[in-house]
mmCIF file of C-alpha atoms and ligand atoms in Angstrom:
data_model
loop_
_atom_site.group_PDB
_atom_site.id
_atom_site.type_symbol
_atom_site.label_atom_id
_atom_site.label_comp_id
_atom_site.label_asym_id
_atom_site.label_seq_id
_atom_site.Cartn_x
_atom_site.Cartn_y
_atom_site.Cartn_z
ATOM 1 C CA MET A 937 0.002 0.054 -0.006
ATOM 2 C CA LYS A 938 1.219 3.415 -0.933
ATOM 3 C CA LYS A 939 1.726 5.834 1.989
ATOM 4 C CA LYS A 940 -0.658 8.881 1.982
ATOM 5 C CA ILE A 941 1.055 12.089 2.358
ATOM 6 C CA VAL A 942 -0.938 15.503 2.639
ATOM 7 C CA VAL A 943 0.791 18.271 1.090
ATOM 8 C CA THR A 944 -0.695 21.620 2.208
ATOM 9 C CA GLY A 945 0.046 24.479 -0.203
ATOM 10 C CA GLY A 946 0.836 21.688 -2.708
ATOM 11 C CA THR A 947 0.181 23.848 -5.904
ATOM 12 C CA GLY A 948 2.615 26.435 -4.686
ATOM 13 C CA TYR A 949 6.237 26.801 -5.560
ATOM 14 C CA ILE A 950 7.966 24.501 -3.252
ATOM 15 C CA GLY A 951 4.900 22.385 -2.613
ATOM 16 C CA SER A 952 4.499 21.522 -6.236
ATOM 17 C CA HIS A 953 8.187 20.506 -6.491
ATOM 18 C CA THR A 954 7.849 18.365 -3.328
ATOM 19 C CA SER A 955 4.659 16.662 -4.703
ATOM 20 C CA VAL A 956 6.804 15.598 -7.799
ATOM 21 C CA GLU A 957 9.583 14.151 -5.566
ATOM 22 C CA LEU A 958 7.099 12.386 -3.348
ATOM 23 C CA ILE A 959 5.220 10.850 -6.296
ATOM 24 C CA GLU A 960 8.538 9.744 -7.791
ATOM 25 C CA GLU A 961 9.490 8.054 -4.571
ATOM 26 C CA GLY A 962 6.121 6.001 -4.514
ATOM 27 C CA TYR A 963 4.035 8.111 -2.153
ATOM 28 C CA ASP A 964 0.468 8.728 -2.693
ATOM 29 C CA VAL A 965 -0.031 12.601 -2.628
ATOM 30 C CA VAL A 966 -3.192 14.474 -1.521
ATOM 31 C CA ILE A 967 -2.766 18.271 -2.035
ATOM 32 C CA ILE A 968 -4.803 20.621 0.205
ATOM 33 C CA ASP A 969 -4.762 24.209 -1.180
ATOM 34 C CA ASN A 970 -7.129 27.164 -1.248
ATOM 35 C CA LEU A 971 -5.539 28.468 -4.409
ATOM 36 C CA TYR A 972 -5.129 31.841 -2.861
ATOM 37 C CA ASN A 973 -1.786 32.371 -4.350
ATOM 38 C CA SER A 974 -1.399 29.524 -6.920
ATOM 39 C CA GLU A 975 -3.295 27.920 -9.817
ATOM 40 C CA ALA A 976 -4.958 24.548 -10.081
ATOM 41 C CA VAL A 977 -3.301 23.882 -13.455
ATOM 42 C CA VAL A 978 -0.163 23.290 -11.446
ATOM 43 C CA VAL A 979 -1.646 19.829 -10.956
ATOM 44 C CA ASP A 980 -1.491 19.321 -14.615
ATOM 45 C CA GLY A 981 2.372 20.068 -14.580
ATOM 46 C CA ILE A 982 2.833 17.607 -11.761
ATOM 47 C CA GLU A 983 0.983 14.958 -13.713
ATOM 48 C CA LYS A 984 2.961 15.581 -16.893
ATOM 49 C CA ILE A 985 6.228 15.152 -14.996
ATOM 50 C CA THR A 986 5.290 12.043 -12.951
ATOM 51 C CA GLY A 987 2.539 10.250 -14.969
ATOM 52 C CA VAL A 988 0.337 10.522 -11.718
ATOM 53 C CA ARG A 989 -2.386 13.201 -10.971
ATOM 54 C CA PRO A 990 -2.315 14.187 -7.302
ATOM 55 C CA PHE A 991 -5.660 14.578 -5.625
ATOM 56 C CA LEU A 992 -6.348 18.300 -5.147
ATOM 57 C CA GLU A 993 -8.697 19.179 -2.260
ATOM 58 C CA VAL A 994 -9.549 23.012 -2.447
ATOM 59 C CA PHE A 995 -10.201 24.473 0.923
ATOM 60 C CA ASP A 996 -8.877 26.868 3.560
ATOM 61 C CA LEU A 997 -7.113 25.357 6.395
ATOM 62 C CA CYS A 998 -8.286 28.245 8.555
ATOM 63 C CA ASP A 999 -11.708 26.723 8.285
ATOM 64 C CA ARG A 1000 -11.535 24.405 11.325
ATOM 65 C CA ASN A 1001 -14.647 22.426 10.744
ATOM 66 C CA ARG A 1002 -13.649 21.731 7.174
ATOM 67 C CA THR A 1003 -10.089 20.784 8.354
ATOM 68 C CA ASP A 1004 -11.514 18.421 10.946
ATOM 69 C CA LEU A 1005 -13.826 16.803 8.394
ATOM 70 C CA PHE A 1006 -11.111 16.230 6.038
ATOM 71 C CA PHE A 1007 -8.867 14.491 8.445
ATOM 72 C CA LYS A 1008 -11.757 12.597 10.028
ATOM 73 C CA ASN A 1009 -12.339 10.971 6.515
ATOM 74 C CA ASN A 1010 -8.488 10.496 6.040
ATOM 75 C CA LYS A 1011 -7.245 8.955 9.293
ATOM 76 C CA ASP A 1012 -4.756 6.885 7.199
ATOM 77 C CA VAL A 1013 -2.540 9.939 6.428
ATOM 78 C CA ALA A 1014 1.052 8.945 7.135
ATOM 79 C CA ALA A 1015 2.371 12.492 7.338
ATOM 80 C CA ILE A 1016 1.573 16.132 6.539
ATOM 81 C CA ILE A 1017 3.911 18.478 4.886
ATOM 82 C CA HIS A 1018 2.734 21.919 5.803
ATOM 83 C CA PHE A 1019 3.688 24.612 3.280
ATOM 84 C CA ALA A 1020 0.435 26.496 3.000
ATOM 85 C CA ALA A 1021 1.014 30.015 4.207
ATOM 86 C CA PHE A 1022 1.271 33.672 3.182
ATOM 87 C CA LYS A 1023 4.872 34.552 2.400
ATOM 88 C CA ALA A 1024 5.277 38.049 1.198
ATOM 89 C CA VAL A 1025 7.512 39.830 3.679
ATOM 90 C CA GLY A 1026 6.524 43.444 2.602
ATOM 91 C CA GLU A 1027 2.851 42.588 2.513
ATOM 92 C CA SER A 1028 3.108 41.142 6.022
ATOM 93 C CA VAL A 1029 4.193 44.480 7.416
ATOM 94 C CA SER A 1030 0.899 46.281 6.144
ATOM 95 C CA LYS A 1031 -1.376 43.248 6.888
ATOM 96 C CA PRO A 1032 0.048 41.819 10.122
ATOM 97 C CA LEU A 1033 -3.277 40.493 11.468
ATOM 98 C CA GLU A 1034 -3.965 38.646 8.118
ATOM 99 C CA TYR A 1035 -0.486 37.000 8.349
ATOM 100 C CA TYR A 1036 -0.906 35.843 11.872
ATOM 101 C CA ARG A 1037 -4.375 34.700 11.421
ATOM 102 C CA ASN A 1038 -3.612 32.919 8.243
ATOM 103 C CA ASN A 1039 -0.341 31.326 9.009
ATOM 104 C CA LEU A 1040 -1.021 30.384 12.642
ATOM 105 C CA ASP A 1041 -4.773 29.511 12.558
ATOM 106 C CA SER A 1042 -3.986 27.000 9.747
ATOM 107 C CA LEU A 1043 -1.105 25.479 11.595
ATOM 108 C CA MET A 1044 -3.092 25.118 14.969
ATOM 109 C CA ASN A 1045 -6.136 23.637 13.087
ATOM 110 C CA LEU A 1046 -3.801 21.064 11.502
ATOM 111 C CA LEU A 1047 -2.316 20.107 14.870
ATOM 112 C CA VAL A 1048 -5.675 19.774 16.427
ATOM 113 C CA ALA A 1049 -6.867 17.557 13.520
ATOM 114 C CA MET A 1050 -3.729 15.601 14.049
ATOM 115 C CA GLN A 1051 -4.411 15.000 17.762
ATOM 116 C CA THR A 1052 -8.148 14.212 17.184
ATOM 117 C CA ASN A 1053 -7.577 11.676 14.288
ATOM 118 C CA GLY A 1054 -4.305 10.050 15.425
ATOM 119 C CA ILE A 1055 -2.048 11.412 12.717
ATOM 120 C CA SER A 1056 1.442 11.390 13.874
ATOM 121 C CA ASN A 1057 3.898 13.104 11.576
ATOM 122 C CA MET A 1058 4.413 16.694 10.491
ATOM 123 C CA VAL A 1059 7.116 18.484 8.410
ATOM 124 C CA PHE A 1060 6.875 22.185 8.859
ATOM 125 C CA SER A 1061 8.043 24.766 6.293
ATOM 126 C CA SER A 1062 10.293 27.168 8.171
ATOM 127 C CA SER A 1063 12.892 29.697 7.172
ATOM 128 C CA CYS A 1064 16.388 30.859 7.868
ATOM 129 C CA THR A 1065 14.695 34.247 8.525
ATOM 130 C CA VAL A 1066 14.346 32.937 12.256
ATOM 131 C CA TYR A 1067 18.148 33.625 12.722
ATOM 132 C CA GLY A 1068 18.052 37.287 11.724
ATOM 133 C CA GLN A 1069 21.679 38.239 11.182
ATOM 134 C CA PRO A 1070 23.590 35.501 12.867
ATOM 135 C CA ALA A 1071 26.611 36.294 14.984
ATOM 136 C CA LYS A 1072 28.479 33.269 13.631
ATOM 137 C CA LEU A 1073 28.597 31.862 10.121
ATOM 138 C CA PRO A 1074 27.806 29.287 8.673
ATOM 139 C CA VAL A 1075 24.785 29.297 10.941
ATOM 140 C CA THR A 1076 23.867 26.135 12.789
ATOM 141 C CA GLU A 1077 20.582 25.035 14.185
ATOM 142 C CA ASP A 1078 21.342 26.018 17.711
ATOM 143 C CA ALA A 1079 21.873 29.660 16.832
ATOM 144 C CA PRO A 1080 19.226 31.744 18.777
ATOM 145 C CA PHE A 1081 16.224 33.208 17.285
ATOM 146 C CA GLN A 1082 16.418 36.995 16.881
ATOM 147 C CA THR A 1083 13.544 39.485 16.879
ATOM 148 C CA ALA A 1084 11.875 38.938 13.605
ATOM 149 C CA LEU A 1085 12.048 41.723 11.047
ATOM 150 C CA SER A 1086 8.510 41.273 9.798
ATOM 151 C CA PRO A 1087 5.200 39.691 10.849
ATOM 152 C CA TYR A 1088 5.783 37.068 8.078
ATOM 153 C CA GLY A 1089 9.175 36.092 9.757
ATOM 154 C CA ASN A 1090 7.489 36.203 13.201
ATOM 155 C CA THR A 1091 4.836 33.603 11.950
ATOM 156 C CA LYS A 1092 7.680 31.271 11.316
ATOM 157 C CA GLN A 1093 9.205 31.700 14.638
ATOM 158 C CA ILE A 1094 5.866 31.405 16.463
ATOM 159 C CA GLY A 1095 4.871 28.384 14.242
ATOM 160 C CA GLU A 1096 8.106 26.529 15.293
ATOM 161 C CA GLU A 1097 7.187 27.303 18.923
ATOM 162 C CA ILE A 1098 3.732 26.075 18.634
ATOM 163 C CA ILE A 1099 5.057 22.799 17.085
ATOM 164 C CA ARG A 1100 7.848 22.413 19.560
ATOM 165 C CA ASP A 1101 5.279 22.853 22.527
ATOM 166 C CA THR A 1102 2.745 20.553 21.031
ATOM 167 C CA THR A 1103 5.274 17.683 20.372
ATOM 168 C CA PHE A 1104 6.607 18.352 23.912
ATOM 169 C CA SER A 1105 3.092 17.889 25.355
ATOM 170 C CA THR A 1106 2.288 14.640 23.671
ATOM 171 C CA GLU A 1107 4.317 11.733 22.464
ATOM 172 C CA LYS A 1108 1.787 11.303 19.793
ATOM 173 C CA ILE A 1109 2.907 14.101 17.498
ATOM 174 C CA LYS A 1110 6.329 14.094 15.933
ATOM 175 C CA ALA A 1111 7.593 17.012 13.818
ATOM 176 C CA ILE A 1112 10.477 18.147 11.782
ATOM 177 C CA SER A 1113 10.899 21.829 10.895
ATOM 178 C CA LEU A 1114 13.034 22.590 7.789
ATOM 179 C CA ARG A 1115 14.692 25.960 7.765
ATOM 180 C CA TYR A 1116 15.041 26.920 4.214
ATOM 181 C CA PHE A 1117 17.735 29.304 2.971
ATOM 182 C CA ASN A 1118 16.979 30.883 -0.508
ATOM 183 C CA PRO A 1119 15.123 28.439 -2.748
ATOM 184 C CA ILE A 1120 15.495 29.266 -6.560
ATOM 185 C CA GLY A 1121 15.273 27.725 -9.987
ATOM 186 C CA ALA A 1122 12.585 25.372 -11.314
ATOM 187 C CA HIS A 1123 11.958 21.748 -12.240
ATOM 188 C CA PRO A 1124 14.484 20.705 -15.066
ATOM 189 C CA SER A 1125 11.434 19.834 -17.250
ATOM 190 C CA ALA A 1126 10.313 23.581 -17.091
ATOM 191 C CA LEU A 1127 6.724 22.230 -16.472
ATOM 192 C CA ILE A 1128 6.453 23.682 -12.882
ATOM 193 C CA GLY A 1129 8.193 26.544 -11.319
ATOM 194 C CA GLU A 1130 7.602 29.910 -9.407
ATOM 195 C CA LEU A 1131 4.746 31.880 -10.388
ATOM 196 C CA PRO A 1132 5.051 35.278 -8.584
ATOM 197 C CA ARG A 1133 2.029 37.359 -8.666
ATOM 198 C CA GLY A 1134 2.555 41.030 -9.649
ATOM 199 C CA VAL A 1135 6.192 42.509 -9.025
ATOM 200 C CA PRO A 1136 8.395 39.967 -7.495
ATOM 201 C CA GLU A 1137 10.105 40.730 -4.229
ATOM 202 C CA ASN A 1138 12.851 38.082 -4.573
ATOM 203 C CA LEU A 1139 16.025 38.340 -6.576
ATOM 204 C CA VAL A 1140 15.876 35.495 -9.056
ATOM 205 C CA PRO A 1141 12.344 36.041 -10.405
ATOM 206 C CA TYR A 1142 13.260 39.705 -10.641
ATOM 207 C CA ILE A 1143 16.306 38.916 -12.626
ATOM 208 C CA THR A 1144 14.481 36.486 -15.148
ATOM 209 C CA GLN A 1145 11.687 38.933 -15.496
ATOM 210 C CA THR A 1146 14.073 41.749 -16.342
ATOM 211 C CA ALA A 1147 15.993 39.566 -18.821
ATOM 212 C CA ILE A 1148 12.755 38.765 -20.616
ATOM 213 C CA GLY A 1149 11.670 42.280 -20.791
ATOM 214 C CA LEU A 1150 8.871 42.435 -18.317
ATOM 215 C CA ARG A 1151 10.809 44.850 -16.102
ATOM 216 C CA ASP A 1152 13.004 47.636 -17.032
ATOM 217 C CA GLU A 1153 16.055 46.948 -14.926
ATOM 218 C CA LEU A 1154 17.077 45.131 -11.817
ATOM 219 C CA ARG A 1155 17.831 47.216 -8.813
ATOM 220 C CA VAL A 1156 20.739 45.834 -6.757
ATOM 221 C CA PHE A 1157 20.035 46.915 -3.285
ATOM 222 C CA GLY A 1158 23.418 48.014 -1.955
ATOM 223 C CA THR A 1159 27.008 47.354 -2.772
ATOM 224 C CA ASP A 1160 28.364 49.205 0.272
ATOM 225 C CA TYR A 1161 28.076 46.228 2.804
ATOM 226 C CA ASP A 1162 30.935 44.580 4.653
ATOM 227 C CA THR A 1163 31.135 41.716 2.111
ATOM 228 C CA PRO A 1164 33.873 40.911 -0.494
ATOM 229 C CA ASP A 1165 32.035 42.822 -3.355
ATOM 230 C CA GLY A 1166 29.849 44.874 -1.167
ATOM 231 C CA SER A 1167 26.619 43.239 -1.996
ATOM 232 C CA CYS A 1168 24.472 41.030 0.416
ATOM 233 C CA ILE A 1169 25.222 37.214 0.599
ATOM 234 C CA ARG A 1170 22.740 34.462 0.704
ATOM 235 C CA ASP A 1171 22.638 30.696 0.328
ATOM 236 C CA TYR A 1172 20.737 29.849 -2.826
ATOM 237 C CA LEU A 1173 19.526 26.290 -3.292
ATOM 238 C CA HIS A 1174 17.804 24.641 -6.091
ATOM 239 C CA VAL A 1175 13.996 24.027 -5.304
ATOM 240 C CA SER A 1176 14.242 20.310 -6.419
ATOM 241 C CA ASP A 1177 17.072 19.686 -4.011
ATOM 242 C CA LEU A 1178 14.944 21.425 -1.285
ATOM 243 C CA ALA A 1179 11.957 19.191 -2.360
ATOM 244 C CA LYS A 1180 14.073 16.014 -1.876
ATOM 245 C CA ALA A 1181 14.897 16.964 1.699
ATOM 246 C CA HIS A 1182 11.145 16.780 2.397
ATOM 247 C CA VAL A 1183 10.992 13.379 1.278
ATOM 248 C CA ALA A 1184 13.868 12.303 3.477
ATOM 249 C CA ALA A 1185 12.266 14.070 6.450
ATOM 250 C CA VAL A 1186 8.923 12.357 5.785
ATOM 251 C CA LYS A 1187 10.735 9.052 5.534
ATOM 252 C CA ARG A 1188 12.671 9.647 8.784
ATOM 253 C CA LEU A 1189 9.349 10.207 10.642
ATOM 254 C CA ILE A 1190 7.504 7.267 9.161
ATOM 255 C CA ASP A 1191 10.356 4.891 9.741
ATOM 256 C CA LYS A 1192 10.658 6.293 13.360
ATOM 257 C CA LYS A 1193 14.421 7.211 12.761
ATOM 258 C CA ASN A 1194 13.944 10.580 14.394
ATOM 259 C CA ARG A 1195 16.115 11.029 17.606
ATOM 260 C CA LYS A 1196 13.779 13.529 19.166
ATOM 261 C CA ASN A 1197 9.995 14.320 18.929
ATOM 262 C CA TYR A 1198 10.919 17.529 17.416
ATOM 263 C CA GLU A 1199 13.812 18.123 15.122
ATOM 264 C CA VAL A 1200 14.986 21.034 13.159
ATOM 265 C CA PHE A 1201 17.273 21.017 10.050
ATOM 266 C CA ASN A 1202 18.852 23.802 8.040
ATOM 267 C CA LEU A 1203 18.544 23.292 4.270
ATOM 268 C CA GLY A 1204 21.224 25.092 2.297
ATOM 269 C CA THR A 1205 24.214 24.513 0.207
ATOM 270 C CA GLY A 1206 26.669 25.731 2.805
ATOM 271 C CA LYS A 1207 27.942 28.346 0.282
ATOM 272 C CA GLY A 1208 27.401 32.016 0.333
ATOM 273 C CA VAL A 1209 26.768 33.811 -2.899
ATOM 274 C CA SER A 1210 26.707 37.630 -3.338
ATOM 275 C CA VAL A 1211 23.887 39.355 -5.419
ATOM 276 C CA LEU A 1212 26.581 40.356 -8.055
ATOM 277 C CA GLU A 1213 27.791 36.819 -8.300
ATOM 278 C CA ALA A 1214 24.229 35.722 -8.737
ATOM 279 C CA ILE A 1215 23.777 38.186 -11.543
ATOM 280 C CA HIS A 1216 26.897 37.027 -13.263
ATOM 281 C CA SER A 1217 25.959 33.375 -13.042
ATOM 282 C CA PHE A 1218 22.700 34.313 -14.676
ATOM 283 C CA GLU A 1219 24.322 36.290 -17.447
ATOM 284 C CA LYS A 1220 26.789 33.382 -18.118
ATOM 285 C CA VAL A 1221 24.255 30.627 -18.475
ATOM 286 C CA SER A 1222 21.519 32.624 -20.224
ATOM 287 C CA GLY A 1223 23.844 34.615 -22.579
ATOM 288 C CA VAL A 1224 21.641 37.650 -21.667
ATOM 289 C CA LYS A 1225 23.362 40.899 -20.615
ATOM 290 C CA LEU A 1226 21.276 41.947 -17.685
ATOM 291 C CA LYS A 1227 20.304 45.625 -17.210
ATOM 292 C CA TYR A 1228 20.933 46.534 -13.647
ATOM 293 C CA LYS A 1229 21.602 49.613 -11.387
ATOM 294 C CA ILE A 1230 23.148 49.930 -8.066
ATOM 295 C CA LYS A 1231 20.650 51.427 -5.649
ATOM 296 C CA GLY A 1232 20.501 52.127 -1.945
ATOM 297 C CA ARG A 1233 20.171 49.530 0.733
ATOM 298 C CA ARG A 1234 16.792 47.686 1.072
ATOM 299 C CA GLN A 1235 15.394 48.156 4.624
ATOM 300 C CA GLY A 1236 15.435 45.203 6.761
ATOM 301 C CA ASP A 1237 17.851 43.233 4.633
ATOM 302 C CA ILE A 1238 20.336 40.752 6.323
ATOM 303 C CA VAL A 1239 23.849 41.401 5.285
ATOM 304 C CA LYS A 1240 25.101 37.802 4.932
ATOM 305 C CA ILE A 1241 23.898 34.348 5.869
ATOM 306 C CA TRP A 1242 24.580 30.918 4.673
ATOM 307 C CA ALA A 1243 23.844 27.539 6.130
ATOM 308 C CA ASP A 1244 25.803 24.971 7.928
ATOM 309 C CA PRO A 1245 23.829 21.960 6.392
ATOM 310 C CA SER A 1246 25.930 19.192 8.014
ATOM 311 C CA LEU A 1247 23.223 18.051 10.402
ATOM 312 C CA ALA A 1248 20.753 17.574 7.339
ATOM 313 C CA ASN A 1249 23.619 15.925 5.449
ATOM 314 C CA ARG A 1250 24.321 13.440 8.159
ATOM 315 C CA GLU A 1251 20.835 12.833 9.670
ATOM 316 C CA LEU A 1252 18.596 13.039 6.601
ATOM 317 C CA GLY A 1253 21.231 11.782 4.175
ATOM 318 C CA TRP A 1254 20.639 14.671 1.973
ATOM 319 C CA GLU A 1255 22.750 17.293 0.200
ATOM 320 C CA THR A 1256 22.276 19.715 -2.673
ATOM 321 C CA VAL A 1257 23.449 18.558 -6.066
ATOM 322 C CA TYR A 1258 22.498 21.490 -8.260
ATOM 323 C CA SER A 1259 25.059 24.181 -8.851
ATOM 324 C CA LEU A 1260 24.253 27.921 -8.790
ATOM 325 C CA ASP A 1261 24.608 28.003 -12.600
ATOM 326 C CA ASP A 1262 22.099 24.995 -12.781
ATOM 327 C CA CYS A 1263 19.765 26.873 -10.723
ATOM 328 C CA MET A 1264 19.786 29.961 -12.806
ATOM 329 C CA LYS A 1265 19.644 27.984 -16.027
ATOM 330 C CA SER A 1266 16.429 26.308 -14.859
ATOM 331 C CA ALA A 1267 15.057 29.509 -13.696
ATOM 332 C CA TRP A 1268 15.550 30.990 -17.042
ATOM 333 C CA GLU A 1269 14.137 28.056 -18.999
ATOM 334 C CA TRP A 1270 11.126 28.298 -16.735
ATOM 335 C CA GLU A 1271 10.757 32.068 -17.383
ATOM 336 C CA LYS A 1272 10.949 31.601 -21.185
ATOM 337 C CA GLN A 1273 8.457 28.784 -20.937
ATOM 338 C CA ILE A 1274 5.748 30.709 -19.192
ATOM 339 C CA ARG A 1275 6.109 33.708 -21.427
ATOM 340 C CA LYS A 1276 5.484 31.537 -24.448
ATOM 341 C CA HIS A 1277 1.912 31.221 -23.426
ATOM 342 C CA ASN A 1278 1.157 34.595 -21.926
HETATM 343 C C1 LIG B 2644 18.152 38.265 -1.953
HETATM 344 C C2 LIG B 2644 19.096 39.344 -2.102
HETATM 345 C C3 LIG B 2644 18.457 41.586 -1.844
HETATM 346 C C4 LIG B 2644 15.673 41.829 -5.112
HETATM 347 C C5 LIG B 2644 13.790 35.897 1.292
HETATM 348 C C6 LIG B 2644 12.505 36.112 2.203
HETATM 349 C C7 LIG B 2644 12.943 35.572 3.522
HETATM 350 C C8 LIG B 2644 13.394 34.143 3.519
HETATM 351 C C9 LIG B 2644 14.560 34.101 2.749
HETATM 352 C C10 LIG B 2644 11.482 32.689 3.497
HETATM 353 C C11 LIG B 2644 19.109 40.431 -0.987
HETATM 354 C C12 LIG B 2644 18.793 41.412 -3.079
HETATM 355 C C13 LIG B 2644 16.524 41.372 -4.093
HETATM 356 C C14 LIG B 2644 16.007 42.792 -6.003
HETATM 357 C C15 LIG B 2644 18.113 42.916 -4.911
HETATM 358 N N1 LIG B 2644 12.490 33.292 3.004
HETATM 359 N N2 LIG B 2644 17.808 41.918 -4.121
HETATM 360 N N3 LIG B 2644 17.247 43.370 -5.968
HETATM 361 O O1 LIG B 2644 16.179 38.884 1.312
HETATM 362 O O2 LIG B 2644 17.023 36.482 1.556
HETATM 363 O O3 LIG B 2644 14.612 36.993 1.763
HETATM 364 O O4 LIG B 2644 14.322 34.602 1.336
HETATM 365 O O5 LIG B 2644 11.167 32.457 4.475
HETATM 366 O O6 LIG B 2644 11.936 35.718 4.520
HETATM 367 O O7 LIG B 2644 12.195 37.285 2.068
HETATM 368 O O8 LIG B 2644 15.734 37.054 -0.460
HETATM 369 O O9 LIG B 2644 15.397 37.146 -2.889
HETATM 370 O O10 LIG B 2644 14.440 38.992 -1.554
HETATM 371 O O11 LIG B 2644 16.878 38.968 -1.791
HETATM 372 O O12 LIG B 2644 19.318 43.453 -4.806
HETATM 373 O O13 LIG B 2644 15.172 43.306 -6.784
HETATM 374 O O14 LIG B 2644 18.970 40.050 -3.400
HETATM 375 O O15 LIG B 2644 18.725 42.859 -1.250
HETATM 376 O O16 LIG B 2644 20.432 40.859 -0.645
HETATM 377 P P1 LIG B 2644 15.899 37.386 1.033
HETATM 378 P P2 LIG B 2644 15.459 38.018 -1.640
#
């Protein structure tokens, strides 16, 4: 019997890539998504890649009765991977209550439904944003949380704390939080990828949209930082690499290989890359000269952060395989693919 995995937010960017990897590893995937920030056609892309169409349940996890009902009818769920959340940092500053309510109500509703229906395993989508600017680099999982710079970041910190306290109070629920660094790129088939609504906040979609002519120029937010070339440093990893870590985490929980009821892993390459290096990698693999201008610093930006991924390497048996150039190439292929139809 195939093990049933619920992927909340499964039509989103990371959720769709994870659904692909789960199906390819022989899991039965059920997606729950309210399609607030994604499209149902993503399921077609997943089916084209894998030959299997995951089941899509459209509802809002903030609806407690609907959530309870779903899990009452699906007590055989082996694990939940919880991606569904609002994720725009800037928007969260102007709409804090919407962010707290959406991201935390949905999480608590899921945890209650797990308790009520005897579902044991959860993998939570967390973020390196919980570290703020770490004092020590590369950053390890035991680095302290720092005051979040946005309500969005705060929902990830509070979300982790809610899960930690819940797993502490009951042996019946086990969880793994995965702290992502900067996921970029798209599936090598170019059948699924990131679909940012409106003007992208993140670097790579902004680069590809500028290169395709949708944006006039990229603004580089500051080259006067204390870094080798003056621009900020991040740990960019390919979304398909990231997706595979979720399969490993689910397997660890199902096989009861976890060492504690609640575990946390950094997911990154371990390598820091500057904004200018990212631009140059894009230009090299795409053959497109990117129009960009050096601008002032963006408020709230972390100067430099990259992961120590050795715990995930060791415990999950996971490491990244795609290079920065591979990431940029796949992001570019995806951008060209979506613009063909629009
Ligand atoms: C990367 C670098 C910018 C756009 C995001 C989320 C955060 C967390 C990690 C999820 C920075 C620079 C960007 C542009 C630029 N994710 N940049 N011009 O800042 O690491 O944060 O990923 O939880 O919450 O917000 O990623 O892609 O926005 O920026 O120069 O037009 O690119 O200043 O140095 P960031 P990003």
